[in-house]
Short mmCIF file of C-alpha atoms in Angstrom, two decimals:
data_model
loop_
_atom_site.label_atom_id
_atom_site.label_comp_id
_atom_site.label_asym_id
_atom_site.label_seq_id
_atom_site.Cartn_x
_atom_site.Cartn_y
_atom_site.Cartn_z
CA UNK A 1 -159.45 -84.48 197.97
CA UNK A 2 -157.72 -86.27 195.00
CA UNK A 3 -158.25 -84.71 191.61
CA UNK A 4 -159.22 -88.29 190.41
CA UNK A 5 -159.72 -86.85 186.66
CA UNK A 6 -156.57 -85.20 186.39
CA UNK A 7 -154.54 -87.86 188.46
CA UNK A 8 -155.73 -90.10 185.08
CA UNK A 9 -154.79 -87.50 182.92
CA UNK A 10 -151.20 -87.56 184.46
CA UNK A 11 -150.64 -91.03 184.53
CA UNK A 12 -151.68 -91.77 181.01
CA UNK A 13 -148.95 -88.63 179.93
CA UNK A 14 -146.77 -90.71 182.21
CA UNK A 15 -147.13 -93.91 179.90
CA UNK A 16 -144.95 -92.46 177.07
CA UNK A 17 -143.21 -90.57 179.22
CA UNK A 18 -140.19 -92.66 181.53
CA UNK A 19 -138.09 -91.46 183.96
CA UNK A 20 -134.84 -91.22 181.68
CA UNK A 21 -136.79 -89.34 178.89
CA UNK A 22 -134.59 -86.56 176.55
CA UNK A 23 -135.04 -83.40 179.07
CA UNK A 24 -134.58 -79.62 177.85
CA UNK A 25 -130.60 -79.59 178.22
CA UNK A 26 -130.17 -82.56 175.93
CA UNK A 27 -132.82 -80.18 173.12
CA UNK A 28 -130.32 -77.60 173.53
CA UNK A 29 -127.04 -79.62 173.21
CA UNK A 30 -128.57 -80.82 169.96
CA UNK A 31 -129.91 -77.69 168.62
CA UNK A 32 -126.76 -75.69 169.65
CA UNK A 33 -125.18 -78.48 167.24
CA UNK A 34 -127.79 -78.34 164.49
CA UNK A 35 -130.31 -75.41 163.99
CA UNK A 36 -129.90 -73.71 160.82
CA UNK A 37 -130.70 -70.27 162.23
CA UNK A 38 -128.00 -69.89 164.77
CA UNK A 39 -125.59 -71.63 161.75
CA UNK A 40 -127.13 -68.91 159.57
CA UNK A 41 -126.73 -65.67 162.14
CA UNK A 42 -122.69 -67.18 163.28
CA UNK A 43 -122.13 -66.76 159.18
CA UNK A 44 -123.65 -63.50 158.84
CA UNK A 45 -121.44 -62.23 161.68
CA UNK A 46 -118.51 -63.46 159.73
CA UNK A 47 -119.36 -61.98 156.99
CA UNK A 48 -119.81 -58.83 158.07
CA UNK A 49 -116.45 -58.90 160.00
CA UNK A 50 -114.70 -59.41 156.87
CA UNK A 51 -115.30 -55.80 156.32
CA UNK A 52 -112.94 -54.77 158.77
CA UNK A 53 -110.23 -56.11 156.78
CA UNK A 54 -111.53 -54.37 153.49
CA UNK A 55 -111.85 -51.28 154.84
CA UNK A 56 -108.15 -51.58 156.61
CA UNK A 57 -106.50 -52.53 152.98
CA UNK A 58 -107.29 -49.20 151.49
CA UNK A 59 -104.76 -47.35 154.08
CA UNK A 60 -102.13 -50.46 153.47
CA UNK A 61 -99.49 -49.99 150.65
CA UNK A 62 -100.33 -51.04 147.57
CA UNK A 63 -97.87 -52.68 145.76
CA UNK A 64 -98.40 -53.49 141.51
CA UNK A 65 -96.03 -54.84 138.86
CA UNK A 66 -96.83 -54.04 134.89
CA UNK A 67 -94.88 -55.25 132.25
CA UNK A 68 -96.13 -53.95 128.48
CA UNK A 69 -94.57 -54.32 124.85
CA UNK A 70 -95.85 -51.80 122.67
CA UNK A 71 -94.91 -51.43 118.80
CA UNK A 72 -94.63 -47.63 116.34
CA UNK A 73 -94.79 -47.25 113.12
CA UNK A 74 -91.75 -44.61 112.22
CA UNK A 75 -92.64 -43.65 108.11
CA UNK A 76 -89.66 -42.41 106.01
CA UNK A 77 -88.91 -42.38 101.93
CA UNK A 78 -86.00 -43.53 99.80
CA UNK A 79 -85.06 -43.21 96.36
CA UNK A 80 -86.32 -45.74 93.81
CA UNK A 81 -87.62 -46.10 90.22
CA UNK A 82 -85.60 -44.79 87.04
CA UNK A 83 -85.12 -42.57 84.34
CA UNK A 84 -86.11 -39.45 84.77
CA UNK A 85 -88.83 -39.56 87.31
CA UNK A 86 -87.15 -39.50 90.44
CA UNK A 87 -90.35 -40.63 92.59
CA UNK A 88 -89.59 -41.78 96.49
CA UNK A 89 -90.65 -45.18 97.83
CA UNK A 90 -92.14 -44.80 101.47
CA UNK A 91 -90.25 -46.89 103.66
CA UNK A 92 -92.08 -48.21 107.10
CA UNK A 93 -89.95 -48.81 109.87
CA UNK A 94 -91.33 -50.21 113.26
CA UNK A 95 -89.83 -49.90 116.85
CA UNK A 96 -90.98 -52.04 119.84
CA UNK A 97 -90.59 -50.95 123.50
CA UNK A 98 -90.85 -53.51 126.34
CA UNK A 99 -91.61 -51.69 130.05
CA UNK A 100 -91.18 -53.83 133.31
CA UNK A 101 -91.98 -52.13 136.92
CA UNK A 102 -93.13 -51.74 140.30
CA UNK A 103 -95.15 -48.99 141.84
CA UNK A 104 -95.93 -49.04 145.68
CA UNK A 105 -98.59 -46.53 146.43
CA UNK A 106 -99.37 -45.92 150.39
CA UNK A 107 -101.66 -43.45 151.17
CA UNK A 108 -100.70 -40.98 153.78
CA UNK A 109 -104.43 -38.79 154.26
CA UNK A 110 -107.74 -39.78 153.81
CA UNK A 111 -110.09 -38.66 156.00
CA UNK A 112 -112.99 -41.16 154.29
CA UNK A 113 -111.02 -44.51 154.26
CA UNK A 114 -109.87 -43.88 158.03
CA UNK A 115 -114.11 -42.99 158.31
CA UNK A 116 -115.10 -45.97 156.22
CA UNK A 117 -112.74 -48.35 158.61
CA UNK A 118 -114.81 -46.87 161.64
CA UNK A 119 -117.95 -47.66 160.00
CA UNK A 120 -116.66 -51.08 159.29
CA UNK A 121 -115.55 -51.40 163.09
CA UNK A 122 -118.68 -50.92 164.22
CA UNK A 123 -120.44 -52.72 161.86
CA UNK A 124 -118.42 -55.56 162.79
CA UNK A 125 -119.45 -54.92 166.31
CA UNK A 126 -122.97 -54.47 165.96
CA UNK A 127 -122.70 -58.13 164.17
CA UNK A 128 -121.43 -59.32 167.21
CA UNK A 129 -123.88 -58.13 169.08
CA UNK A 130 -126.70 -59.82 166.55
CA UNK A 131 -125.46 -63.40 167.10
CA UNK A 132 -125.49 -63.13 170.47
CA UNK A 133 -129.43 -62.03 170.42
CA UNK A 134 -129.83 -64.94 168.19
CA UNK A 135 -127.70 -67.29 170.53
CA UNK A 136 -129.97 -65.93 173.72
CA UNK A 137 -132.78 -66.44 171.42
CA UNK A 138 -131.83 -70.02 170.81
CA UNK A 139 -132.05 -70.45 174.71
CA UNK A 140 -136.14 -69.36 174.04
CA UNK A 141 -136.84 -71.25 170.96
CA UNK A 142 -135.14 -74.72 172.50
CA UNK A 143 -137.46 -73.76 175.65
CA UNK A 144 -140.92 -72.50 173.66
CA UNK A 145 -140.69 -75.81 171.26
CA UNK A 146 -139.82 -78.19 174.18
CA UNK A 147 -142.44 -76.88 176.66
CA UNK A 148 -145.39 -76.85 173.36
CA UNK A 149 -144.86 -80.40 173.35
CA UNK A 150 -144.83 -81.37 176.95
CA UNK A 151 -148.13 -79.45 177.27
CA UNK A 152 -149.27 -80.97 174.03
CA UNK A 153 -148.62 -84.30 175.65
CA UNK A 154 -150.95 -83.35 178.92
CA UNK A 155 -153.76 -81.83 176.23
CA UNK A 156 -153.87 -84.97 175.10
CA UNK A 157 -154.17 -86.55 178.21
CA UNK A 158 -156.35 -84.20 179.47
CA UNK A 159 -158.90 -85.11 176.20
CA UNK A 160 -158.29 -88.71 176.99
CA UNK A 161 -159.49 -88.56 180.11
CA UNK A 162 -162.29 -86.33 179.11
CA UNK A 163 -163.31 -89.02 176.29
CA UNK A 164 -162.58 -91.95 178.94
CA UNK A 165 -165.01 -90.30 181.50
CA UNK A 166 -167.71 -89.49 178.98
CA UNK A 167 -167.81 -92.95 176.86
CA UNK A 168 -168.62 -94.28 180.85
CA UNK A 169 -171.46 -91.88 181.17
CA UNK A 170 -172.64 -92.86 178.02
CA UNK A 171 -172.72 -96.24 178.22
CA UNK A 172 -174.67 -95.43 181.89
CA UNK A 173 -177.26 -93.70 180.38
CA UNK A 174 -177.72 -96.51 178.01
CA UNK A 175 -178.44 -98.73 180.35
CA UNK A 176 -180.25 -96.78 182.48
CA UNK A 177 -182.57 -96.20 179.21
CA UNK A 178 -182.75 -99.44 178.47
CA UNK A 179 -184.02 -100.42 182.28
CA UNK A 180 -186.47 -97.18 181.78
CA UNK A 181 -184.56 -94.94 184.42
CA UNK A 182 -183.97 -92.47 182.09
CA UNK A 183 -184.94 -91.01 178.96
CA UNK A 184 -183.70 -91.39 175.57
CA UNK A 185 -182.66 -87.81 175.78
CA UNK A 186 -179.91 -88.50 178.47
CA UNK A 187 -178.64 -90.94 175.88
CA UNK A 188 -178.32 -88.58 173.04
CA UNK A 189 -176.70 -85.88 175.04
CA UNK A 190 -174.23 -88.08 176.51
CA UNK A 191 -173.11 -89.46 173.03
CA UNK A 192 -173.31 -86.14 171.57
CA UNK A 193 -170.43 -85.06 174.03
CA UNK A 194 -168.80 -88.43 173.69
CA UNK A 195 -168.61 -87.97 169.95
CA UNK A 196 -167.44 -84.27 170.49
CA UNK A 197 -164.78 -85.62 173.09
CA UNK A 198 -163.11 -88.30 170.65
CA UNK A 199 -162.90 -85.66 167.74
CA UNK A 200 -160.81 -83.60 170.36
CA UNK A 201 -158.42 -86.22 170.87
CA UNK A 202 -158.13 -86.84 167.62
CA UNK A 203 -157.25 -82.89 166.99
CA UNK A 204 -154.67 -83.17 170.48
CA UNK A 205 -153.05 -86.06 168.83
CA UNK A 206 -152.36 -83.77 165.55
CA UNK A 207 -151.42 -80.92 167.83
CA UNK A 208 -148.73 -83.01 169.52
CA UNK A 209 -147.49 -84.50 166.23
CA UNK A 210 -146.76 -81.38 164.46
CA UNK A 211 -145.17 -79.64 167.52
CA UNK A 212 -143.00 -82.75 167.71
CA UNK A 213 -141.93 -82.06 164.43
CA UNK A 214 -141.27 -78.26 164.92
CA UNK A 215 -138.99 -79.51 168.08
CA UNK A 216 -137.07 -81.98 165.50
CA UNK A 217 -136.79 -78.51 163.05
CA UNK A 218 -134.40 -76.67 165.90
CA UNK A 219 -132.71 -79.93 167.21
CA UNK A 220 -132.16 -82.10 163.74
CA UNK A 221 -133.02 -84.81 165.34
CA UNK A 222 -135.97 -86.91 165.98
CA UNK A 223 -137.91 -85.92 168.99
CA UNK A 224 -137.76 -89.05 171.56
CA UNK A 225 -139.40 -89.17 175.03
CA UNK A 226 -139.33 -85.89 177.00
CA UNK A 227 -139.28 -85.30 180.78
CA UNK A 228 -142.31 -83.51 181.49
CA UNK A 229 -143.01 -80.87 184.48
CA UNK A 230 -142.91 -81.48 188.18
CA UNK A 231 -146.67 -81.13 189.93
CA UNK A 232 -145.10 -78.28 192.26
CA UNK A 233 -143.45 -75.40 190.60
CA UNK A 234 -141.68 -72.41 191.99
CA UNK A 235 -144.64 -69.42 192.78
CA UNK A 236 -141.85 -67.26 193.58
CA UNK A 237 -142.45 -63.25 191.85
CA UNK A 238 -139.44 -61.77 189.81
CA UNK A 239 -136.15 -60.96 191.39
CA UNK A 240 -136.17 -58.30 191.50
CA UNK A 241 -140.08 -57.10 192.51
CA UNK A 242 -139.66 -54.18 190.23
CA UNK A 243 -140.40 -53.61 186.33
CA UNK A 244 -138.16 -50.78 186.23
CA UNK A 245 -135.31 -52.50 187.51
CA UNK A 246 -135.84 -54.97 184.77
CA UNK A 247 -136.08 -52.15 182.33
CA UNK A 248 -132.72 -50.73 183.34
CA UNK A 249 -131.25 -53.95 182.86
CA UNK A 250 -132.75 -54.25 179.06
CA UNK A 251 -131.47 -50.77 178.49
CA UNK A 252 -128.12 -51.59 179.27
CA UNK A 253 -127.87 -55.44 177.91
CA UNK A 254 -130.18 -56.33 175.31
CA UNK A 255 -127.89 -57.31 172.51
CA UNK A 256 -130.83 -56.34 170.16
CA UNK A 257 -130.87 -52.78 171.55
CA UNK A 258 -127.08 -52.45 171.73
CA UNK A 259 -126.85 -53.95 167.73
CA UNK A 260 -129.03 -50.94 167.07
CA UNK A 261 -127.10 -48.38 169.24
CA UNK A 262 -123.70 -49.59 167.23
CA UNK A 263 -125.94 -49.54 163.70
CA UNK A 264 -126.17 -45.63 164.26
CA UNK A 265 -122.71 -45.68 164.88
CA UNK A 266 -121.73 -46.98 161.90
CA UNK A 267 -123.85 -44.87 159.95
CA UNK A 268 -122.53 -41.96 161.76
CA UNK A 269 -119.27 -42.86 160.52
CA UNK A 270 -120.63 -43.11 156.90
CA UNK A 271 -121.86 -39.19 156.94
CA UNK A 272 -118.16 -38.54 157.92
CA UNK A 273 -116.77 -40.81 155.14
CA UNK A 274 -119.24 -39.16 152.87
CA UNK A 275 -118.35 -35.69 153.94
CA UNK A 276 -114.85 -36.35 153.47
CA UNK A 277 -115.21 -36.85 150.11
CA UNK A 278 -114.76 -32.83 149.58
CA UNK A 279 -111.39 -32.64 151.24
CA UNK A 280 -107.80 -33.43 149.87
CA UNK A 281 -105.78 -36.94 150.01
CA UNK A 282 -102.26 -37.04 150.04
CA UNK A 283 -100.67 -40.26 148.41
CA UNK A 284 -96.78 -41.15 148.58
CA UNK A 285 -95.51 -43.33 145.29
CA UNK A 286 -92.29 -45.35 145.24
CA UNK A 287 -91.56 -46.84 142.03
CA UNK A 288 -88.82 -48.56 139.75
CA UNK A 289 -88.67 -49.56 136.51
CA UNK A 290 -86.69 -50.23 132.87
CA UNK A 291 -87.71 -49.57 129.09
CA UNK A 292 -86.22 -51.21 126.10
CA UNK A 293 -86.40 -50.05 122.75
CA UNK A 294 -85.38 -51.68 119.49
CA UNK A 295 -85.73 -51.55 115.60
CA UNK A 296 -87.78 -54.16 113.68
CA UNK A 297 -83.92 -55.45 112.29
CA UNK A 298 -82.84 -56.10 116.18
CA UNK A 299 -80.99 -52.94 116.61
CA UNK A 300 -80.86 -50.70 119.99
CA UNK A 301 -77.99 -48.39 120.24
CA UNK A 302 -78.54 -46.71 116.97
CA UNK A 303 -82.19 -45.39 118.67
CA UNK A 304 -81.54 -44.97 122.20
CA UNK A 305 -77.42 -45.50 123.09
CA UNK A 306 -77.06 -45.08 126.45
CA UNK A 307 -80.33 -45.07 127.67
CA UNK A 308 -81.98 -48.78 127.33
CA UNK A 309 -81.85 -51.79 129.72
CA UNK A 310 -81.26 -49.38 132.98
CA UNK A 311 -83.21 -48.89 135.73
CA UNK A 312 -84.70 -46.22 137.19
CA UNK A 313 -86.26 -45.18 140.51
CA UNK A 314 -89.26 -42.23 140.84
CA UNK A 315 -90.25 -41.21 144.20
CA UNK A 316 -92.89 -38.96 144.71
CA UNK A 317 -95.83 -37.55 146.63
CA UNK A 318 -99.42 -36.96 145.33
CA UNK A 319 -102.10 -33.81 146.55
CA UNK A 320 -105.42 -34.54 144.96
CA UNK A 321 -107.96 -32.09 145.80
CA UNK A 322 -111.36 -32.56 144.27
CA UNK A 323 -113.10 -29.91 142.78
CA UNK A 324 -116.18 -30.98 140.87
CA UNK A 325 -117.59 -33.88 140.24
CA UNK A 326 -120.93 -33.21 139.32
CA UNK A 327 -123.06 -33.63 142.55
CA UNK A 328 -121.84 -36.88 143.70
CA UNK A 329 -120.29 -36.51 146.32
CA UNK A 330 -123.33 -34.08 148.14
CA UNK A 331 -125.33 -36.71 146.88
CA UNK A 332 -123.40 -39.37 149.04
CA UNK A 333 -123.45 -36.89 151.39
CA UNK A 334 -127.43 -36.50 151.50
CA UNK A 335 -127.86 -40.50 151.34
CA UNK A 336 -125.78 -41.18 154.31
CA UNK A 337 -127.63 -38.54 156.28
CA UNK A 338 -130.59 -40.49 155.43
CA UNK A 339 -129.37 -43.81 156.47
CA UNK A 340 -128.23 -42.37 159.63
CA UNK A 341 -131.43 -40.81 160.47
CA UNK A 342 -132.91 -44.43 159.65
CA UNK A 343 -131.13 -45.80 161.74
CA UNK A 344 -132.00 -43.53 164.58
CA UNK A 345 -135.59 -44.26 164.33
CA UNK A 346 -134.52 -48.11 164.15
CA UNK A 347 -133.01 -47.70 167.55
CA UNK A 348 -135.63 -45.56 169.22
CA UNK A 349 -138.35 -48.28 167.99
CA UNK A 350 -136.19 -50.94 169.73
CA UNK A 351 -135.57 -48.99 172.73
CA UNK A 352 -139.26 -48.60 173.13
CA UNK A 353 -140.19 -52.18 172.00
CA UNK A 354 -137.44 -53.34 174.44
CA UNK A 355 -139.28 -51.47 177.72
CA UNK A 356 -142.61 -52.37 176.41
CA UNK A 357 -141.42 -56.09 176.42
CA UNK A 358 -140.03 -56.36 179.72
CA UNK A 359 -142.68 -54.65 181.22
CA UNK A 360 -145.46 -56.68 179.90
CA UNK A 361 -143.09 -59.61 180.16
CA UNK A 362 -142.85 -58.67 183.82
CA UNK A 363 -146.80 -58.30 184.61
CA UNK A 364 -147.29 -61.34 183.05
CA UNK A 365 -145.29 -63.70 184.92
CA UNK A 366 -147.25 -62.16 187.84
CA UNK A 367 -150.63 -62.98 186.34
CA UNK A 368 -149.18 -65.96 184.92
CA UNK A 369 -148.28 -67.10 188.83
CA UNK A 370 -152.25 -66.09 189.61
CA UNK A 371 -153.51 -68.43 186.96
CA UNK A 372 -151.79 -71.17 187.88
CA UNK A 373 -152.61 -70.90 192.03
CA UNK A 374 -156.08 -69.91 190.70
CA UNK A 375 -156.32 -72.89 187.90
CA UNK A 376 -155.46 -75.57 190.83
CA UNK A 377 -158.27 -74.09 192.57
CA UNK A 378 -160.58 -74.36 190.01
CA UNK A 379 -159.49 -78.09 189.10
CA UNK A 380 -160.09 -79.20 192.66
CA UNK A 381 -163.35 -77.63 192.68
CA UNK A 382 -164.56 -78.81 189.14
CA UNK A 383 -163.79 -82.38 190.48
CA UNK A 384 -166.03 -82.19 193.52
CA UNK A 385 -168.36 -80.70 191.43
CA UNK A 386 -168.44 -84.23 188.87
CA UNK A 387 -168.21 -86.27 191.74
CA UNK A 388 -171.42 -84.21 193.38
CA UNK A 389 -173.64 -84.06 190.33
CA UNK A 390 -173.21 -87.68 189.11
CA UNK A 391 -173.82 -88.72 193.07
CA UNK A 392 -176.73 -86.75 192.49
CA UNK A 393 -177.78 -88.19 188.78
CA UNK A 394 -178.16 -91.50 190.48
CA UNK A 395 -180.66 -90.43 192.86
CA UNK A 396 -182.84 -88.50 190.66
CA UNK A 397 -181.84 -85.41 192.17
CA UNK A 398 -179.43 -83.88 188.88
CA UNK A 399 -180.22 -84.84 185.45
CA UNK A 400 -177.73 -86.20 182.26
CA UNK A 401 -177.02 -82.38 181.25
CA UNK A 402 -175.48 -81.25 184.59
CA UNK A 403 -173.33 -84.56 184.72
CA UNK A 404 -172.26 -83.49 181.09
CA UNK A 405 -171.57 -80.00 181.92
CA UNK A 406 -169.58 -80.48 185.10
CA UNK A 407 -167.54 -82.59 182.90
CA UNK A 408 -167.03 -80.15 180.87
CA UNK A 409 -166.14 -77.72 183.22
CA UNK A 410 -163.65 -79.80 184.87
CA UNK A 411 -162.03 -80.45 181.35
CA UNK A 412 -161.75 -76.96 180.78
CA UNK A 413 -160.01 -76.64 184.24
CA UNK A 414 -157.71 -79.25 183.76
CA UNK A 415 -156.59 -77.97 179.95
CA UNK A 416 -156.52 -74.51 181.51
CA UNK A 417 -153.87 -75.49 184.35
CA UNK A 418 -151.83 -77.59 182.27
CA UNK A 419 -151.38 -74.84 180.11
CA UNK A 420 -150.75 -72.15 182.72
CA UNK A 421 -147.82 -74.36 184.27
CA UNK A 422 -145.90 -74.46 181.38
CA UNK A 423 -146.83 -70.80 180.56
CA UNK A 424 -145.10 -69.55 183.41
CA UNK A 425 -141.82 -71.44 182.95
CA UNK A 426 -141.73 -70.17 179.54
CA UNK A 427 -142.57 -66.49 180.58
CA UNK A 428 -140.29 -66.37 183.32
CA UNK A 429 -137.38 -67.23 180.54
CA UNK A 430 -138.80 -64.98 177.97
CA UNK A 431 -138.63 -62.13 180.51
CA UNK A 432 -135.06 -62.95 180.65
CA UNK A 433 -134.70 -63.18 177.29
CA UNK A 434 -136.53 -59.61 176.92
CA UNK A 435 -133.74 -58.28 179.78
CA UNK A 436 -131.43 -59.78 177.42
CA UNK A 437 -129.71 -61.78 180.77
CA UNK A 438 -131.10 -64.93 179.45
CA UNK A 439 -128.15 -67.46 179.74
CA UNK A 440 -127.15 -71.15 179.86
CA UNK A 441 -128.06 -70.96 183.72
CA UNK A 442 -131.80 -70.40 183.01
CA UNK A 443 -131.78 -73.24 180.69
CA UNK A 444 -130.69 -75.54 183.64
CA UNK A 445 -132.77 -73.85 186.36
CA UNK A 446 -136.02 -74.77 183.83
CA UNK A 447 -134.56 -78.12 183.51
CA UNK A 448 -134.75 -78.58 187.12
CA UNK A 449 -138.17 -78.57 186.84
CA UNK A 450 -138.89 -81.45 185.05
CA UNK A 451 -138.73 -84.93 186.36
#
């Protein structure tokens, strides 16, 4: 039997709705373009990489040039005065020295840079990792906001219909009161639910406005027409029919999961760093340079003949071994420890999050497939069930209230299913996403659902 209610429903979606509408590939083309989150995760993860390079410039040569002009005061006496007094004048004289070198410095041991540059690899690498969760996670959001609407759009259909099929009820019962079939209670409760129906499409009609506008958030760009879902969808279970299989394949490539993994690593590297701190560094120092000296009057030889205006070369290698320096470095020591341990427990959480997800992301694309055989049931039966009790209101044999009420129930139905259909496209891809296989291909196989 034709679901005459929901066939309604359908083709007054299918009035907005034409055949060359935006569909969910054209969402993602623009939001791959334009949504500030993926923008905001790509320059995190360049960011971070630029501490690879940091890191790497502290076992590099260093290379500095100086150039200084410093002045001395050089105090002396002389004779002055007469007669018999004798008494000495101090007499200031004042030197200037002018310095110009180079000093390259390359370090040949440090156990903490060559730690902290491990750290920084990783970290690097566990930034990879994020930005491709958030680009998977793109895939989801594109899919969630796109889907919202579509089943926003049949809500409001749905409540259309529902307000269409009361207001005729209604308006029966009116005029069956007024011919004194029925009595003025019929009337009341059928405006009562007519009322009730038209404040629901008013609330649908917000619904599907705001979603629009959360859409037009991840794309940056207003939300047209949308394709909306075939009738027949796919009622096939996972592949493959088994959770644990779909754990295993979380375990091994969620990029969530393997951020965290590398986040230990880095932190690992950080106690060694730390730790390193109490051991020696060996430095090697090239360096050349020349020193100029002169009186106030202009003079050099008569100060330093010989000696000023010549280069000269030091080569030379530096052992630093720390000693003391009051509790820092144990302290460093102690803090990375902590961090580590941190992020331990940040990775164990996501490892358990991750099986939790796919598992209950996995039971409920089963139950999800149930609802939706189950929900068509239930609309075909709520529909013989209107067309039964208002055959039997006009024979005297029902009254207004079970009309009203098997309505209702078929209204429930029909929201129900809608919303079950485009549940289980979006659980099937957030099972994916969970798996962390979610790709580009998903995208297109969801696509091919709509028409």
């Amino acid at each position: 039997m034709r679901l005459k209610l929901l066939t309604l429903a359908l083709s007054l979606a299918a009035v907005s709705l034409p055949s060359h509408g935006e569909d969910l590939l054209d969402a993602y083309r623009q939001a791959r373009a334009n949504d500030p989150v993926l923008a905001k995760a790509d320059a995190t993860r360049l960011d971070i990489h630029e501490g690879v390079p940091q890191a790497r410039a502290l076992l590099l040569p260093q290379i500095n040039a100086k150039w200084s002009l410093e002045q001395d005061s050089l105090n002396g006496s002389s004779g002055a005065g007469s007669g018999s007094s004798g008494a000495s004048v101090p007499n200031v004289t004042h030197t200037r020295t002018r310095t110009l070198s180079g000093e390259v410095d390359q370090t040949i041991l440090d156990l903490s840079k060559i730690a902290t540059l491990q750290a920084a690899h990783s970290t690097a690498d566990a930034g990879e990792k994020t930005y491709e969760a958030a680009s998977q996670d793109l895939f989801f959001r594109v899919a969630a906001a796109y889907f919202t609407v579509l089943n926003d759009q049949e809500q409001l259909a749905v409540a259309q219909s529902n307000e269409e099929a009361l207001r005729i009820t209604y308006d029966q019962a009116e005029q069956q009161y007024k011919v004194g079939i029925s009595a003025v209670t019929s009337v009341y409760q059928a405006k009562s639910q007519y009322d009730l129906a038209k404040a629901t499409t008013v609330g649908a009609q917000n619904t599907l406005a705001n979603d629009r506008q959360l859409l037009g958030v991840i794309t940056g760009k207003p939300v047209g027409d949308l394709k909306k879902l075939r009738p027949d969808l796919p009622m096939d279970p996972p592949s493959p029919a088994d959770p644990q299989a779909w754990v295993d394949n979380a375990i091994k490539n969620n990029p969530s999961l393997a951020s965290a993994q590398l986040a230990v690593d880095a932190a690992e590297h950080n106690v060694n760093a730390a730790r390193a701190g109490h051991l020696p560094t060996i430095n090697a120092v090239l360096s050349r340079g020349k020193s100029s000296t002169w009186l106030e009057n202009g003079s050099y030889n008569e100060l330093r003949p010989g000696v000023n205006d010549r280069w000269g070369n030091t080569i030379g290698v530096t052992l630093s071994v720390p000693i003391f320096s009051g509790g820092l470095t144990q302290s460093k020591v102690r803090q990375n420890i902590y961090r580590r341990d941190e992020a331990q427990d940040d990775l164990e959480l996501a490892r358990r999050q991750t099986i939790q997800g796919t598992i209950n992301g996995y039971n409920t694309v089963l139950t999800d497939i149930s609802r939706v055989e189950s929900g068509k049931a239930a609309v075909e039966a709520g529909q013989k069930s209107v067309d039964a009790t208002k055959a039997g209101f006009q024979v005297g044999t029902q009254i207004m209230l079970d009309v009203l009420n098997s309505i209702q129930i078929l209204t429930t139905a029909q929201s129900t299913y809608a919303a079950s259909r485009h549940q289980l496209v979006l659980d099937r891809l957030s099972l994916k996403l969970q798996a962390g296989t979610i790709s580009y291909d998903d995208l297109q196989a969801a696509n091919s659902l709509l028409q």
